């Protein structure tokens, strides 16, 4: 009874449950290799990354022979087949993992004095841009393979630059920058940690973007379509600013809790929406040849499928079928911003900061990747 009466430390409970879950998953994969590892972990999580890194339409685990192959056709029988991108199973699993890991991040942030919520969130925005650019760097590796050139980082190491693993990669890089910046503040070398964090993130982004720019000048497999960047950023900024100040005029209470961070939230998801529309429907208008780009996310595919089912074919031929994804992004972004009222942010600053960072990251990261990928034709 004495043990039951003790209060359970939330951090210890979280860490204990994490270790237990990992041990159970690893144990199950070892004991039931084909069913758990190949039928679940490999099929829905590792194989899509493998196929993405190889630039393959799909990869398959042949249950009869135990071989992993890149088949000529993806409609194999008696095999676990996986394609690049997300499935309903992997999407749900990643959402669960994200929510679970956010609890751990909250415990971590609770150990620090973050200062003003808005400044903390804004300081991390360059790292989200870096994440998208870093992911596009891996796209250049695939383009290099198709051109018969050995990429500087080969699979499986390149998996660290592919979703979902890149989220962990960027997180630990950003965490290192945050800890170093807090040390600089503690040592009296800077008055605030936010500017160093933003500086480290900006340097990382410029490094990744500069690498792609250099490839566009020195190789044939990376192109250069700067108008894509101009149109994407320009249109996303115009829409975001218009919506934000429209809210400020008609519904000022929506912006009360987040202020300018609300604008960043809307801009992040508008970048994602505009980049998707251009990648899916308008690459030819920018002079980009090739097979084009298609949606890899389940929600995106569902929205496009619904649009095609409702929208007349003649209209789709004119405006495309991905514009509704941008519309959904705008509506969802405004709805999210409206939830962060002044009272919530003031009473739960670290929790609000963590949520805002995550919300911006899941929009700006993929959106930046899509924008940069199309801008370099990779």
Short mmCIF file of C-alpha atoms in Angstrom, two decimals:
data_model
loop_
_atom_site.label_atom_id
_atom_site.label_comp_id
_atom_site.label_asym_id
_atom_site.label_seq_id
_atom_site.Cartn_x
_atom_site.Cartn_y
_atom_site.Cartn_z
CA UNK A 1 0.00 0.00 0.00
CA UNK A 2 2.90 2.34 0.75
CA UNK A 3 4.12 1.99 -2.85
CA UNK A 4 0.64 2.68 -4.22
CA UNK A 5 0.32 5.77 -2.04
CA UNK A 6 3.44 7.36 -3.49
CA UNK A 7 2.96 10.02 -6.12
CA UNK A 8 4.17 8.95 -9.55
CA UNK A 9 6.57 11.41 -11.11
CA UNK A 10 5.16 12.33 -14.57
CA UNK A 11 8.61 12.50 -16.19
CA UNK A 12 9.61 9.09 -14.83
CA UNK A 13 6.27 7.66 -15.93
CA UNK A 14 6.77 9.06 -19.44
CA UNK A 15 10.33 7.72 -19.69
CA UNK A 16 9.28 4.35 -18.27
CA UNK A 17 6.43 4.00 -20.74
CA UNK A 18 8.77 4.96 -23.61
CA UNK A 19 11.33 2.32 -22.64
CA UNK A 20 8.58 -0.28 -22.17
CA UNK A 21 7.03 0.48 -25.56
CA UNK A 22 10.39 0.29 -27.35
CA UNK A 23 11.29 -2.96 -25.59
CA UNK A 24 7.91 -4.50 -26.46
CA UNK A 25 8.22 -3.43 -30.09
CA UNK A 26 11.78 -4.72 -30.46
CA UNK A 27 10.92 -7.97 -28.67
CA UNK A 28 7.89 -8.55 -30.87
CA UNK A 29 9.93 -7.83 -34.01
CA UNK A 30 12.55 -10.38 -32.96
CA UNK A 31 10.07 -13.11 -32.00
CA UNK A 32 7.57 -12.51 -34.81
CA UNK A 33 9.95 -11.23 -37.47
CA UNK A 34 7.79 -11.64 -40.56
CA UNK A 35 4.51 -10.51 -39.00
CA UNK A 36 5.72 -7.61 -36.83
CA UNK A 37 8.94 -6.46 -38.50
CA UNK A 38 8.27 -7.04 -42.20
CA UNK A 39 4.48 -6.94 -42.03
CA UNK A 40 4.27 -3.77 -39.94
CA UNK A 41 7.49 -1.90 -39.15
CA UNK A 42 9.24 -2.51 -42.47
CA UNK A 43 6.12 -2.24 -44.61
CA UNK A 44 4.75 1.01 -43.21
CA UNK A 45 7.80 2.84 -41.88
CA UNK A 46 11.20 1.69 -43.14
CA UNK A 47 10.35 0.49 -46.65
CA UNK A 48 8.74 3.80 -47.77
CA UNK A 49 11.94 5.58 -46.69
CA UNK A 50 14.04 2.97 -48.51
CA UNK A 51 11.96 3.40 -51.69
CA UNK A 52 12.20 7.18 -51.41
CA UNK A 53 15.98 7.09 -51.03
CA UNK A 54 16.30 4.81 -54.06
CA UNK A 55 13.87 6.82 -56.16
CA UNK A 56 11.89 3.61 -56.69
CA UNK A 57 8.16 3.33 -57.37
CA UNK A 58 8.00 0.63 -54.72
CA UNK A 59 9.95 -2.04 -52.89
CA UNK A 60 8.71 -5.46 -51.85
CA UNK A 61 9.45 -8.16 -49.30
CA UNK A 62 8.84 -11.54 -50.94
CA UNK A 63 7.33 -13.75 -48.27
CA UNK A 64 8.22 -16.97 -50.12
CA UNK A 65 11.95 -16.28 -50.33
CA UNK A 66 12.50 -13.58 -47.69
CA UNK A 67 14.10 -11.27 -50.25
CA UNK A 68 13.71 -7.50 -50.49
CA UNK A 69 13.51 -6.39 -54.13
CA UNK A 70 12.60 -3.46 -56.36
CA UNK A 71 9.92 -5.16 -58.48
CA UNK A 72 9.04 -4.26 -62.06
CA UNK A 73 5.40 -4.03 -60.98
CA UNK A 74 3.98 -3.05 -57.60
CA UNK A 75 0.99 -5.40 -57.74
CA UNK A 76 2.75 -8.46 -56.33
CA UNK A 77 0.97 -11.30 -54.57
CA UNK A 78 2.21 -12.90 -51.35
CA UNK A 79 4.49 -9.94 -50.69
CA UNK A 80 4.61 -6.84 -48.53
CA UNK A 81 4.80 -3.92 -50.96
CA UNK A 82 5.58 -0.33 -49.98
CA UNK A 83 5.82 2.91 -51.96
CA UNK A 84 7.35 6.29 -51.05
CA UNK A 85 5.08 8.49 -48.98
CA UNK A 86 2.53 7.95 -46.26
CA UNK A 87 -0.31 5.50 -45.74
CA UNK A 88 -3.27 5.72 -43.39
CA UNK A 89 -1.51 3.34 -40.99
CA UNK A 90 1.76 5.29 -40.95
CA UNK A 91 -0.04 8.64 -40.70
CA UNK A 92 -2.02 7.56 -37.64
CA UNK A 93 1.11 6.05 -36.09
CA UNK A 94 3.13 9.22 -36.68
CA UNK A 95 0.40 11.35 -35.12
CA UNK A 96 0.44 9.15 -32.02
CA UNK A 97 4.25 9.30 -31.85
CA UNK A 98 4.21 13.07 -32.35
CA UNK A 99 1.72 13.62 -29.54
CA UNK A 100 3.66 11.28 -27.27
CA UNK A 101 6.99 12.94 -28.00
CA UNK A 102 5.48 16.39 -27.47
CA UNK A 103 4.84 15.37 -23.87
CA UNK A 104 8.54 14.61 -23.50
CA UNK A 105 9.47 17.92 -25.13
CA UNK A 106 7.17 19.70 -22.71
CA UNK A 107 8.96 18.10 -19.75
CA UNK A 108 12.28 19.20 -21.27
CA UNK A 109 11.20 22.79 -21.89
CA UNK A 110 9.75 23.02 -18.40
CA UNK A 111 13.30 22.87 -17.05
CA UNK A 112 14.23 26.17 -18.74
CA UNK A 113 13.20 29.78 -18.55
CA UNK A 114 12.08 30.31 -22.13
CA UNK A 115 11.23 33.97 -21.73
CA UNK A 116 8.47 35.47 -23.89
CA UNK A 117 6.60 32.75 -25.78
CA UNK A 118 6.49 34.65 -29.07
CA UNK A 119 10.23 35.32 -29.12
CA UNK A 120 10.99 31.65 -28.44
CA UNK A 121 8.74 30.49 -31.27
CA UNK A 122 10.07 33.08 -33.73
CA UNK A 123 13.67 32.12 -32.93
CA UNK A 124 13.03 28.55 -34.07
CA UNK A 125 11.47 29.45 -37.43
CA UNK A 126 14.86 29.36 -39.25
CA UNK A 127 15.27 25.74 -38.14
CA UNK A 128 11.94 24.87 -39.76
CA UNK A 129 13.16 26.46 -42.99
CA UNK A 130 16.38 24.50 -42.58
CA UNK A 131 14.43 21.27 -42.15
CA UNK A 132 12.67 21.78 -45.47
CA UNK A 133 15.89 22.72 -47.26
CA UNK A 134 17.74 19.78 -45.67
CA UNK A 135 15.03 17.42 -46.91
CA UNK A 136 15.45 18.87 -50.41
CA UNK A 137 19.17 18.10 -50.16
CA UNK A 138 18.25 14.42 -49.97
CA UNK A 139 16.08 14.90 -53.06
CA UNK A 140 19.25 16.01 -54.82
CA UNK A 141 20.87 12.72 -53.76
CA UNK A 142 18.10 10.82 -55.58
CA UNK A 143 18.52 13.06 -58.63
CA UNK A 144 22.25 12.30 -58.56
CA UNK A 145 21.58 8.55 -58.55
CA UNK A 146 19.32 8.85 -61.60
CA UNK A 147 22.10 10.79 -63.32
CA UNK A 148 24.61 8.04 -62.55
CA UNK A 149 26.45 10.08 -59.91
CA UNK A 150 27.22 8.72 -56.45
CA UNK A 151 25.56 10.92 -53.81
CA UNK A 152 27.73 12.26 -50.97
CA UNK A 153 25.57 10.45 -48.43
CA UNK A 154 24.22 7.02 -49.39
CA UNK A 155 21.39 4.99 -47.91
CA UNK A 156 20.92 4.03 -45.08
CA UNK A 157 22.67 7.13 -43.67
CA UNK A 158 20.57 9.33 -45.96
CA UNK A 159 17.45 8.09 -44.14
CA UNK A 160 18.23 10.71 -41.49
CA UNK A 161 17.25 13.30 -44.11
CA UNK A 162 13.95 11.63 -45.05
CA UNK A 163 10.61 11.96 -43.26
CA UNK A 164 9.88 11.03 -40.55
CA UNK A 165 13.48 10.64 -39.36
CA UNK A 166 14.44 14.14 -40.46
CA UNK A 167 12.13 15.56 -37.78
CA UNK A 168 14.31 13.89 -35.14
CA UNK A 169 17.49 15.00 -36.93
CA UNK A 170 16.43 18.64 -37.04
CA UNK A 171 15.08 18.45 -33.48
CA UNK A 172 18.43 17.35 -32.06
CA UNK A 173 20.33 19.94 -34.11
CA UNK A 174 17.95 22.65 -32.87
CA UNK A 175 18.23 21.33 -29.31
CA UNK A 176 22.02 21.56 -29.48
CA UNK A 177 21.74 25.14 -30.76
CA UNK A 178 19.25 25.97 -27.99
CA UNK A 179 21.48 24.54 -25.24
CA UNK A 180 24.55 26.32 -26.62
CA UNK A 181 22.63 29.59 -26.82
CA UNK A 182 21.41 29.21 -23.23
CA UNK A 183 25.02 28.61 -22.17
CA UNK A 184 26.12 31.76 -24.01
CA UNK A 185 23.43 33.67 -22.14
CA UNK A 186 24.46 32.13 -18.81
CA UNK A 187 28.11 33.02 -19.51
CA UNK A 188 27.14 36.63 -20.15
CA UNK A 189 28.18 36.51 -23.80
CA UNK A 190 24.70 37.48 -24.99
CA UNK A 191 21.77 39.20 -23.33
CA UNK A 192 19.20 36.79 -24.74
CA UNK A 193 19.41 33.29 -26.16
CA UNK A 194 16.83 33.88 -28.90
CA UNK A 195 19.12 35.72 -31.32
CA UNK A 196 21.87 33.06 -31.22
CA UNK A 197 19.26 30.32 -31.76
CA UNK A 198 17.85 32.17 -34.76
CA UNK A 199 21.39 32.78 -36.01
CA UNK A 200 22.37 29.10 -35.83
CA UNK A 201 19.16 28.15 -37.63
CA UNK A 202 19.73 30.75 -40.33
CA UNK A 203 23.29 29.53 -40.93
CA UNK A 204 22.06 25.94 -41.20
CA UNK A 205 19.38 26.96 -43.70
CA UNK A 206 21.81 29.02 -45.78
CA UNK A 207 24.24 26.09 -45.79
CA UNK A 208 21.63 23.67 -47.14
CA UNK A 209 20.23 26.17 -49.64
CA UNK A 210 23.74 27.19 -50.69
CA UNK A 211 24.64 23.56 -51.34
CA UNK A 212 21.66 23.17 -53.67
CA UNK A 213 22.48 26.45 -55.39
CA UNK A 214 26.03 25.24 -56.00
CA UNK A 215 24.71 21.99 -57.48
CA UNK A 216 22.42 23.94 -59.81
CA UNK A 217 25.47 25.77 -61.17
CA UNK A 218 27.90 22.85 -61.34
CA UNK A 219 25.72 19.86 -62.30
CA UNK A 220 23.12 18.92 -64.90
CA UNK A 221 20.82 17.00 -62.57
CA UNK A 222 19.85 20.03 -60.45
CA UNK A 223 18.09 22.88 -62.24
CA UNK A 224 17.26 26.45 -61.31
CA UNK A 225 13.77 27.96 -61.42
CA UNK A 226 13.95 30.98 -59.08
CA UNK A 227 10.54 32.22 -60.21
CA UNK A 228 9.03 29.33 -58.24
CA UNK A 229 10.49 30.78 -55.04
CA UNK A 230 9.34 34.30 -55.89
CA UNK A 231 5.76 33.27 -56.73
CA UNK A 232 5.40 30.85 -53.80
CA UNK A 233 6.75 33.24 -51.18
CA UNK A 234 5.03 36.26 -52.73
CA UNK A 235 1.60 34.66 -53.02
CA UNK A 236 1.81 33.00 -49.59
CA UNK A 237 2.90 36.26 -47.97
CA UNK A 238 0.15 38.28 -49.67
CA UNK A 239 -2.54 35.79 -48.64
CA UNK A 240 -1.21 35.48 -45.08
CA UNK A 241 -0.90 39.21 -44.47
CA UNK A 242 -4.34 39.83 -45.96
CA UNK A 243 -5.95 37.16 -43.79
CA UNK A 244 -4.08 38.22 -40.66
CA UNK A 245 -5.04 41.88 -40.93
CA UNK A 246 -8.57 40.88 -41.90
CA UNK A 247 -8.73 38.98 -38.61
CA UNK A 248 -7.20 41.96 -36.82
CA UNK A 249 -9.95 44.20 -38.20
CA UNK A 250 -12.99 41.93 -37.91
CA UNK A 251 -11.98 39.38 -35.24
CA UNK A 252 -9.15 40.92 -33.18
CA UNK A 253 -9.73 38.40 -30.41
CA UNK A 254 -8.39 35.69 -32.73
CA UNK A 255 -4.93 37.32 -32.69
CA UNK A 256 -4.92 38.33 -29.03
CA UNK A 257 -3.00 35.32 -27.74
CA UNK A 258 -0.45 34.85 -30.51
CA UNK A 259 0.04 38.35 -32.02
CA UNK A 260 2.66 38.17 -34.80
CA UNK A 261 3.21 34.46 -34.18
CA UNK A 262 -0.31 33.95 -35.50
CA UNK A 263 0.87 35.48 -38.76
CA UNK A 264 3.79 33.02 -38.79
CA UNK A 265 1.36 30.10 -38.30
CA UNK A 266 -0.82 31.24 -41.20
CA UNK A 267 2.21 31.95 -43.40
CA UNK A 268 3.76 28.54 -42.67
CA UNK A 269 0.67 26.63 -43.74
CA UNK A 270 0.03 28.94 -46.69
CA UNK A 271 3.56 28.23 -47.93
CA UNK A 272 2.70 24.53 -47.73
CA UNK A 273 -0.59 25.04 -49.57
CA UNK A 274 0.81 27.25 -52.34
CA UNK A 275 3.85 25.00 -52.83
CA UNK A 276 1.55 21.98 -53.19
CA UNK A 277 -0.62 23.71 -55.77
CA UNK A 278 2.38 24.75 -57.85
CA UNK A 279 4.06 21.34 -57.57
CA UNK A 280 0.89 19.44 -58.47
CA UNK A 281 -0.63 21.59 -61.21
CA UNK A 282 1.58 24.43 -62.40
CA UNK A 283 5.14 23.18 -62.96
CA UNK A 284 4.73 23.40 -66.74
CA UNK A 285 3.95 27.11 -66.40
CA UNK A 286 7.44 27.56 -64.93
CA UNK A 287 9.12 25.61 -67.71
CA UNK A 288 9.75 22.53 -65.57
CA UNK A 289 9.65 19.28 -67.54
CA UNK A 290 9.50 15.72 -66.29
CA UNK A 291 6.83 13.50 -64.74
CA UNK A 292 5.75 16.13 -62.23
CA UNK A 293 5.09 15.89 -58.51
CA UNK A 294 2.28 14.12 -56.71
CA UNK A 295 0.93 14.19 -53.14
CA UNK A 296 2.54 11.81 -50.65
CA UNK A 297 0.34 12.61 -47.65
CA UNK A 298 -2.93 10.79 -47.05
CA UNK A 299 -4.96 13.91 -46.23
CA UNK A 300 -3.66 15.69 -49.32
CA UNK A 301 -4.62 12.75 -51.53
CA UNK A 302 -8.10 12.57 -49.99
CA UNK A 303 -8.71 16.29 -50.58
CA UNK A 304 -7.59 16.00 -54.21
CA UNK A 305 -9.72 12.87 -54.75
CA UNK A 306 -12.80 14.65 -53.36
CA UNK A 307 -12.08 17.65 -55.59
CA UNK A 308 -11.86 15.43 -58.66
CA UNK A 309 -15.13 13.73 -57.72
CA UNK A 310 -16.99 17.04 -57.40
CA UNK A 311 -15.24 19.41 -59.79
CA UNK A 312 -16.05 19.17 -63.53
CA UNK A 313 -13.24 17.73 -65.63
CA UNK A 314 -13.12 20.79 -67.88
CA UNK A 315 -12.51 23.00 -64.84
CA UNK A 316 -9.79 20.68 -63.56
CA UNK A 317 -8.05 21.00 -66.92
CA UNK A 318 -7.94 24.77 -66.41
CA UNK A 319 -7.19 25.29 -62.70
CA UNK A 320 -6.03 21.87 -61.54
CA UNK A 321 -7.31 19.81 -58.63
CA UNK A 322 -5.05 20.80 -55.72
CA UNK A 323 -6.34 24.34 -55.06
CA UNK A 324 -8.73 22.96 -52.43
CA UNK A 325 -5.73 21.82 -50.37
CA UNK A 326 -4.62 25.45 -50.12
CA UNK A 327 -8.14 26.47 -49.12
CA UNK A 328 -8.24 23.84 -46.38
CA UNK A 329 -4.82 24.95 -45.16
CA UNK A 330 -5.98 28.56 -44.84
CA UNK A 331 -9.15 27.63 -42.95
CA UNK A 332 -7.33 25.28 -40.58
CA UNK A 333 -4.57 27.82 -39.89
CA UNK A 334 -7.08 30.52 -38.96
CA UNK A 335 -8.98 28.07 -36.75
CA UNK A 336 -5.78 27.06 -34.96
CA UNK A 337 -4.73 30.66 -34.31
CA UNK A 338 -8.15 31.45 -32.86
CA UNK A 339 -7.73 28.70 -30.23
CA UNK A 340 -4.70 30.38 -28.63
CA UNK A 341 -6.44 33.06 -26.62
CA UNK A 342 -4.60 35.43 -24.30
CA UNK A 343 -5.55 33.54 -21.14
CA UNK A 344 -4.34 30.18 -22.45
CA UNK A 345 -0.94 31.55 -23.53
CA UNK A 346 -0.38 33.44 -20.27
CA UNK A 347 -1.36 30.53 -18.02
CA UNK A 348 0.47 27.85 -20.04
CA UNK A 349 3.45 29.60 -21.67
CA UNK A 350 5.71 26.57 -22.20
CA UNK A 351 2.82 24.39 -23.33
CA UNK A 352 1.64 27.07 -25.75
CA UNK A 353 5.19 27.56 -27.06
CA UNK A 354 5.63 23.84 -27.70
CA UNK A 355 2.30 23.55 -29.51
CA UNK A 356 2.95 26.61 -31.67
CA UNK A 357 6.39 25.34 -32.67
CA UNK A 358 4.95 21.94 -33.62
CA UNK A 359 2.07 23.51 -35.57
CA UNK A 360 4.39 25.78 -37.54
CA UNK A 361 6.89 22.97 -38.17
CA UNK A 362 4.37 20.55 -39.71
CA UNK A 363 3.41 23.26 -42.20
CA UNK A 364 6.61 25.16 -42.91
CA UNK A 365 8.91 22.12 -43.04
CA UNK A 366 7.06 20.19 -45.79
CA UNK A 367 6.08 23.42 -47.54
CA UNK A 368 9.68 24.65 -47.71
CA UNK A 369 10.82 21.26 -48.98
CA UNK A 370 8.21 21.23 -51.75
CA UNK A 371 8.96 24.83 -52.75
CA UNK A 372 12.73 24.33 -52.87
CA UNK A 373 12.46 20.94 -54.55
CA UNK A 374 10.42 22.38 -57.42
CA UNK A 375 12.63 25.50 -57.59
CA UNK A 376 15.64 23.25 -58.24
CA UNK A 377 13.76 20.77 -60.42
CA UNK A 378 14.64 17.73 -58.30
#
